[in-house]
Amino acid sequence: MPDEVVAVAGVIGSALDTAQAKWFIGGSVASSRWGRPRSTYDIDIVAALSPAMVPRLVRDLGHAWYADPQMIIRAIASGRPCNVIHQDTQVKVDLYGPDSMPMDHEALGRRRSEVIDGIRLWFASPEDVILSKLLWHRLGGGVSERQISDVAGVIEQQALVLDRSYLDRWITTLDLRQTWDRACATAAR
């Protein structure tokens, strides 16, 4: 994970902690943490933010960030994602509410704390990274090999510790068996 990404994740993570929002990093940053590393300068964060938390979050981020409080509040109200940008590094953080994926509320309780370069960050569990990547693959029309490759990397690196019953429950619930089998076959190559 590039140093800038870790530093930016640390700043927004600290601001989310101060605002008392539960949060975790997902997406490519999390799949790189649990699987095969790959370069990315976008951070996906799922955060249980309420409108009342937003002014403090924006204040704590400060002037180094493009963070429009009204846009964030509108995104929370509509259940849509929004983004904030660290202006010096141009690292973009996409903020998602805990209703963006069916398992996100449960995933907030399964998040994992990791310390990288002295910075504590919360990550989606490997299982929740797998599930969200499988869903994004389907939402993208089933054509993104990057999502399948990311899932295969997590399977390869975490095979011995994956919670298979949790995965199986959500794979069945979300009707992802075919995509899961494809990612497992890719990991076995």
PDB file of C-alpha atoms in Angstrom, residues 2-184:
ATOM      1  CA  PRO A   2       1.540   3.354  -0.991  1.00  0.00           C
ATOM      2  CA  ASP A   3       2.664   5.537   1.920  1.00  0.00           C
ATOM      3  CA  GLU A   4       0.317   8.348   0.837  1.00  0.00           C
ATOM      4  CA  VAL A   5      -2.667   6.022   0.971  1.00  0.00           C
ATOM      5  CA  VAL A   6      -1.766   4.827   4.477  1.00  0.00           C
ATOM      6  CA  ALA A   7      -1.262   8.412   5.684  1.00  0.00           C
ATOM      7  CA  VAL A   8      -4.529   9.651   4.148  1.00  0.00           C
ATOM      8  CA  ALA A   9      -6.434   6.637   5.499  1.00  0.00           C
ATOM      9  CA  GLY A  10      -4.978   7.394   8.919  1.00  0.00           C
ATOM     10  CA  VAL A  11      -6.159  11.011   8.826  1.00  0.00           C
ATOM     11  CA  ILE A  12      -9.712  10.231   7.764  1.00  0.00           C
ATOM     12  CA  GLY A  13      -9.824   7.231  10.083  1.00  0.00           C
ATOM     13  CA  SER A  14      -8.828   9.402  13.012  1.00  0.00           C
ATOM     14  CA  ALA A  15     -11.492  11.963  12.065  1.00  0.00           C
ATOM     15  CA  LEU A  16     -14.127   9.210  11.833  1.00  0.00           C
ATOM     16  CA  ASP A  17     -13.036   7.848  15.221  1.00  0.00           C
ATOM     17  CA  THR A  18     -13.280  11.327  16.760  1.00  0.00           C
ATOM     18  CA  ALA A  19     -16.774  11.687  15.269  1.00  0.00           C
ATOM     19  CA  GLN A  20     -17.570   8.301  16.900  1.00  0.00           C
ATOM     20  CA  ALA A  21     -18.475   6.648  13.602  1.00  0.00           C
ATOM     21  CA  LYS A  22     -17.793   2.938  13.134  1.00  0.00           C
ATOM     22  CA  TRP A  23     -15.935   2.468   9.847  1.00  0.00           C
ATOM     23  CA  PHE A  24     -13.766   0.157   7.785  1.00  0.00           C
ATOM     24  CA  ILE A  25     -11.680   0.231   4.635  1.00  0.00           C
ATOM     25  CA  GLY A  26     -12.959  -1.999   1.850  1.00  0.00           C
ATOM     26  CA  GLY A  27     -12.367  -2.214  -1.887  1.00  0.00           C
ATOM     27  CA  SER A  28      -8.960  -2.550  -3.485  1.00  0.00           C
ATOM     28  CA  VAL A  29      -7.041  -1.267  -0.467  1.00  0.00           C
ATOM     29  CA  ALA A  30      -8.569  -4.021   1.687  1.00  0.00           C
ATOM     30  CA  SER A  31      -8.128  -6.714  -0.968  1.00  0.00           C
ATOM     31  CA  SER A  32      -4.484  -5.639  -1.217  1.00  0.00           C
ATOM     32  CA  ARG A  33      -4.165  -5.979   2.568  1.00  0.00           C
ATOM     33  CA  TRP A  34      -5.626  -9.498   2.660  1.00  0.00           C
ATOM     34  CA  GLY A  35      -4.583 -10.722  -0.787  1.00  0.00           C
ATOM     35  CA  ARG A  36      -2.271  -9.669  -3.613  1.00  0.00           C
ATOM     36  CA  PRO A  37      -1.053  -6.087  -3.343  1.00  0.00           C
ATOM     37  CA  ARG A  38      -1.881  -3.763  -6.200  1.00  0.00           C
ATOM     38  CA  SER A  39      -1.512  -0.041  -6.617  1.00  0.00           C
ATOM     39  CA  THR A  40      -4.500   2.171  -5.980  1.00  0.00           C
ATOM     40  CA  TYR A  41      -4.986   5.760  -4.920  1.00  0.00           C
ATOM     41  CA  ASP A  42      -8.686   5.490  -4.141  1.00  0.00           C
ATOM     42  CA  ILE A  43      -9.848   4.405  -0.695  1.00  0.00           C
ATOM     43  CA  ASP A  44     -13.310   2.930  -0.183  1.00  0.00           C
ATOM     44  CA  ILE A  45     -14.636   3.404   3.347  1.00  0.00           C
ATOM     45  CA  VAL A  46     -17.918   2.154   4.765  1.00  0.00           C
ATOM     46  CA  ALA A  47     -18.889   4.406   7.669  1.00  0.00           C
ATOM     47  CA  ALA A  48     -21.920   4.553   9.927  1.00  0.00           C
ATOM     48  CA  LEU A  49     -22.172   8.342   9.786  1.00  0.00           C
ATOM     49  CA  SER A  50     -25.159  10.350  10.912  1.00  0.00           C
ATOM     50  CA  PRO A  51     -25.793  13.898   9.680  1.00  0.00           C
ATOM     51  CA  ALA A  52     -24.966  15.182  13.177  1.00  0.00           C
ATOM     52  CA  MET A  53     -21.427  13.731  12.882  1.00  0.00           C
ATOM     53  CA  VAL A  54     -20.599  15.505   9.616  1.00  0.00           C
ATOM     54  CA  PRO A  55     -19.648  19.007  10.856  1.00  0.00           C
ATOM     55  CA  ARG A  56     -17.096  17.571  13.264  1.00  0.00           C
ATOM     56  CA  LEU A  57     -15.727  15.197  10.614  1.00  0.00           C
ATOM     57  CA  VAL A  58     -15.250  18.035   8.112  1.00  0.00           C
ATOM     58  CA  ARG A  59     -13.755  20.319  10.767  1.00  0.00           C
ATOM     59  CA  ASP A  60     -11.292  17.612  11.851  1.00  0.00           C
ATOM     60  CA  LEU A  61     -10.258  16.939   8.243  1.00  0.00           C
ATOM     61  CA  GLY A  62      -9.425  20.617   7.850  1.00  0.00           C
ATOM     62  CA  HIS A  63      -8.483  22.711   4.848  1.00  0.00           C
ATOM     63  CA  ALA A  64      -6.189  20.059   3.363  1.00  0.00           C
ATOM     64  CA  TRP A  65      -9.317  18.228   2.251  1.00  0.00           C
ATOM     65  CA  TYR A  66     -12.069  18.890  -0.238  1.00  0.00           C
ATOM     66  CA  ALA A  67     -15.022  17.863   1.926  1.00  0.00           C
ATOM     67  CA  ASP A  68     -18.399  19.503   1.313  1.00  0.00           C
ATOM     68  CA  PRO A  69     -20.520  18.961   4.442  1.00  0.00           C
ATOM     69  CA  GLN A  70     -23.829  19.520   2.618  1.00  0.00           C
ATOM     70  CA  MET A  71     -22.889  16.962  -0.052  1.00  0.00           C
ATOM     71  CA  ILE A  72     -22.020  14.425   2.658  1.00  0.00           C
ATOM     72  CA  ILE A  73     -25.287  15.058   4.502  1.00  0.00           C
ATOM     73  CA  ARG A  74     -27.279  14.695   1.251  1.00  0.00           C
ATOM     74  CA  ALA A  75     -25.441  11.438   0.503  1.00  0.00           C
ATOM     75  CA  ILE A  76     -26.282  10.085   3.963  1.00  0.00           C
ATOM     76  CA  ALA A  77     -29.946  11.067   3.551  1.00  0.00           C
ATOM     77  CA  SER A  78     -30.208   9.449   0.120  1.00  0.00           C
ATOM     78  CA  GLY A  79     -28.169   6.333   0.942  1.00  0.00           C
ATOM     79  CA  ARG A  80     -25.697   7.160  -1.833  1.00  0.00           C
ATOM     80  CA  PRO A  81     -21.912   7.301  -1.691  1.00  0.00           C
ATOM     81  CA  CYS A  82     -19.941  10.518  -1.802  1.00  0.00           C
ATOM     82  CA  ASN A  83     -16.270  11.392  -1.791  1.00  0.00           C
ATOM     83  CA  VAL A  84     -13.742  13.569  -0.071  1.00  0.00           C
ATOM     84  CA  ILE A  85     -10.325  14.331  -1.532  1.00  0.00           C
ATOM     85  CA  HIS A  86      -7.019  14.961   0.172  1.00  0.00           C
ATOM     86  CA  GLN A  87      -5.860  17.910  -1.920  1.00  0.00           C
ATOM     87  CA  ASP A  88      -2.078  17.591  -1.522  1.00  0.00           C
ATOM     88  CA  THR A  89      -1.937  13.933  -2.583  1.00  0.00           C
ATOM     89  CA  GLN A  90      -5.140  13.818  -4.686  1.00  0.00           C
ATOM     90  CA  VAL A  91      -6.061  10.585  -2.888  1.00  0.00           C
ATOM     91  CA  LYS A  92      -9.835  10.213  -3.174  1.00  0.00           C
ATOM     92  CA  VAL A  93     -11.865   8.603  -0.410  1.00  0.00           C
ATOM     93  CA  ASP A  94     -15.253   7.221  -1.394  1.00  0.00           C
ATOM     94  CA  LEU A  95     -17.583   7.138   1.604  1.00  0.00           C
ATOM     95  CA  TYR A  96     -20.354   4.538   1.618  1.00  0.00           C
ATOM     96  CA  GLY A  97     -23.072   4.138   4.195  1.00  0.00           C
ATOM     97  CA  PRO A  98     -23.585   0.777   5.897  1.00  0.00           C
ATOM     98  CA  ASP A  99     -26.532   0.053   3.597  1.00  0.00           C
ATOM     99  CA  SER A 100     -24.513   0.023   0.367  1.00  0.00           C
ATOM    100  CA  MET A 101     -24.029  -3.759   0.473  1.00  0.00           C
ATOM    101  CA  PRO A 102     -26.443  -6.222   2.105  1.00  0.00           C
ATOM    102  CA  MET A 103     -23.848  -7.509   4.586  1.00  0.00           C
ATOM    103  CA  ASP A 104     -22.329  -4.142   5.592  1.00  0.00           C
ATOM    104  CA  HIS A 105     -24.093  -3.837   8.979  1.00  0.00           C
ATOM    105  CA  GLU A 106     -22.776  -7.267   9.956  1.00  0.00           C
ATOM    106  CA  ALA A 107     -19.403  -6.408   8.398  1.00  0.00           C
ATOM    107  CA  LEU A 108     -19.033  -3.408  10.734  1.00  0.00           C
ATOM    108  CA  GLY A 109     -19.085  -5.865  13.636  1.00  0.00           C
ATOM    109  CA  ARG A 110     -16.522  -8.099  11.896  1.00  0.00           C
ATOM    110  CA  ARG A 111     -14.027  -5.381  10.943  1.00  0.00           C
ATOM    111  CA  ARG A 112     -10.383  -5.917  11.832  1.00  0.00           C
ATOM    112  CA  SER A 113      -7.941  -3.488  13.357  1.00  0.00           C
ATOM    113  CA  GLU A 114      -4.483  -3.448  11.774  1.00  0.00           C
ATOM    114  CA  VAL A 115      -1.495  -1.226  12.494  1.00  0.00           C
ATOM    115  CA  ILE A 116       0.463  -0.150   9.417  1.00  0.00           C
ATOM    116  CA  ASP A 117       3.437   2.187   9.773  1.00  0.00           C
ATOM    117  CA  GLY A 118       2.269   3.009  13.298  1.00  0.00           C
ATOM    118  CA  ILE A 119      -1.239   3.961  12.098  1.00  0.00           C
ATOM    119  CA  ARG A 120      -4.274   1.992  13.305  1.00  0.00           C
ATOM    120  CA  LEU A 121      -6.724   1.304  10.507  1.00  0.00           C
ATOM    121  CA  TRP A 122      -9.960  -0.675  10.416  1.00  0.00           C
ATOM    122  CA  PHE A 123     -10.339  -3.085   7.498  1.00  0.00           C
ATOM    123  CA  ALA A 124     -13.253  -5.156   6.266  1.00  0.00           C
ATOM    124  CA  SER A 125     -12.634  -8.797   7.126  1.00  0.00           C
ATOM    125  CA  PRO A 126     -11.231 -10.962   4.313  1.00  0.00           C
ATOM    126  CA  GLU A 127     -14.643 -12.622   3.974  1.00  0.00           C
ATOM    127  CA  ASP A 128     -16.438  -9.290   3.611  1.00  0.00           C
ATOM    128  CA  VAL A 129     -13.877  -8.116   1.059  1.00  0.00           C
ATOM    129  CA  ILE A 130     -14.558 -11.281  -0.932  1.00  0.00           C
ATOM    130  CA  LEU A 131     -18.324 -10.795  -0.766  1.00  0.00           C
ATOM    131  CA  SER A 132     -18.225  -7.141  -1.776  1.00  0.00           C
ATOM    132  CA  LYS A 133     -15.854  -7.875  -4.674  1.00  0.00           C
ATOM    133  CA  LEU A 134     -18.145 -10.682  -5.871  1.00  0.00           C
ATOM    134  CA  LEU A 135     -21.112  -8.291  -5.709  1.00  0.00           C
ATOM    135  CA  TRP A 136     -19.220  -5.530  -7.549  1.00  0.00           C
ATOM    136  CA  HIS A 137     -18.322  -8.089 -10.225  1.00  0.00           C
ATOM    137  CA  ARG A 138     -22.017  -8.870 -10.694  1.00  0.00           C
ATOM    138  CA  LEU A 139     -23.081  -5.206 -10.554  1.00  0.00           C
ATOM    139  CA  GLY A 140     -20.507  -4.456 -13.260  1.00  0.00           C
ATOM    140  CA  GLY A 141     -22.135  -6.952 -15.598  1.00  0.00           C
ATOM    141  CA  GLY A 142     -19.808  -9.835 -14.745  1.00  0.00           C
ATOM    142  CA  VAL A 143     -16.994  -8.569 -16.947  1.00  0.00           C
ATOM    143  CA  SER A 144     -14.424  -7.212 -14.465  1.00  0.00           C
ATOM    144  CA  GLU A 145     -11.525  -9.619 -14.282  1.00  0.00           C
ATOM    145  CA  ARG A 146      -9.908  -7.298 -11.727  1.00  0.00           C
ATOM    146  CA  GLN A 147     -12.646  -8.113  -9.178  1.00  0.00           C
ATOM    147  CA  ILE A 148     -12.189 -11.862  -9.761  1.00  0.00           C
ATOM    148  CA  SER A 149      -8.409 -11.495  -9.515  1.00  0.00           C
ATOM    149  CA  ASP A 150      -8.741  -9.548  -6.255  1.00  0.00           C
ATOM    150  CA  VAL A 151     -10.996 -12.254  -4.788  1.00  0.00           C
ATOM    151  CA  ALA A 152      -8.609 -14.996  -5.951  1.00  0.00           C
ATOM    152  CA  GLY A 153      -5.730 -13.177  -4.254  1.00  0.00           C
ATOM    153  CA  VAL A 154      -7.605 -13.016  -0.940  1.00  0.00           C
ATOM    154  CA  ILE A 155      -8.531 -16.706  -1.226  1.00  0.00           C
ATOM    155  CA  GLU A 156      -4.881 -17.625  -1.902  1.00  0.00           C
ATOM    156  CA  GLN A 157      -3.501 -15.618   1.025  1.00  0.00           C
ATOM    157  CA  GLN A 158      -6.262 -16.296   3.576  1.00  0.00           C
ATOM    158  CA  ALA A 159      -7.430 -19.817   2.650  1.00  0.00           C
ATOM    159  CA  LEU A 160      -6.541 -21.366   5.993  1.00  0.00           C
ATOM    160  CA  VAL A 161      -8.352 -18.752   8.094  1.00  0.00           C
ATOM    161  CA  LEU A 162     -11.457 -17.880   6.051  1.00  0.00           C
ATOM    162  CA  ASP A 163     -14.770 -18.303   7.858  1.00  0.00           C
ATOM    163  CA  ARG A 164     -16.313 -20.661   5.311  1.00  0.00           C
ATOM    164  CA  SER A 165     -19.704 -20.870   7.035  1.00  0.00           C
ATOM    165  CA  TYR A 166     -20.084 -17.066   6.961  1.00  0.00           C
ATOM    166  CA  LEU A 167     -19.015 -16.986   3.315  1.00  0.00           C
ATOM    167  CA  ASP A 168     -21.333 -19.845   2.375  1.00  0.00           C
ATOM    168  CA  ARG A 169     -24.314 -18.216   4.096  1.00  0.00           C
ATOM    169  CA  TRP A 170     -23.864 -14.927   2.223  1.00  0.00           C
ATOM    170  CA  ILE A 171     -22.881 -16.548  -1.095  1.00  0.00           C
ATOM    171  CA  THR A 172     -26.140 -18.516  -0.951  1.00  0.00           C
ATOM    172  CA  THR A 173     -28.209 -15.516   0.217  1.00  0.00           C
ATOM    173  CA  LEU A 174     -26.799 -13.263  -2.507  1.00  0.00           C
ATOM    174  CA  ASP A 175     -26.832 -15.959  -5.214  1.00  0.00           C
ATOM    175  CA  LEU A 176     -23.090 -15.622  -5.875  1.00  0.00           C
ATOM    176  CA  ARG A 177     -22.181 -19.325  -6.137  1.00  0.00           C
ATOM    177  CA  GLN A 178     -21.194 -19.235  -9.811  1.00  0.00           C
ATOM    178  CA  THR A 179     -18.957 -16.189  -9.377  1.00  0.00           C
ATOM    179  CA  TRP A 180     -17.451 -17.651  -6.174  1.00  0.00           C
ATOM    180  CA  ASP A 181     -16.664 -20.914  -7.974  1.00  0.00           C
ATOM    181  CA  ARG A 182     -15.000 -18.965 -10.771  1.00  0.00           C
ATOM    182  CA  ALA A 183     -12.832 -17.019  -8.282  1.00  0.00           C
ATOM    183  CA  CYS A 184     -11.881 -20.267  -6.505  1.00  0.00           C
TER     184      CYS A 184
END
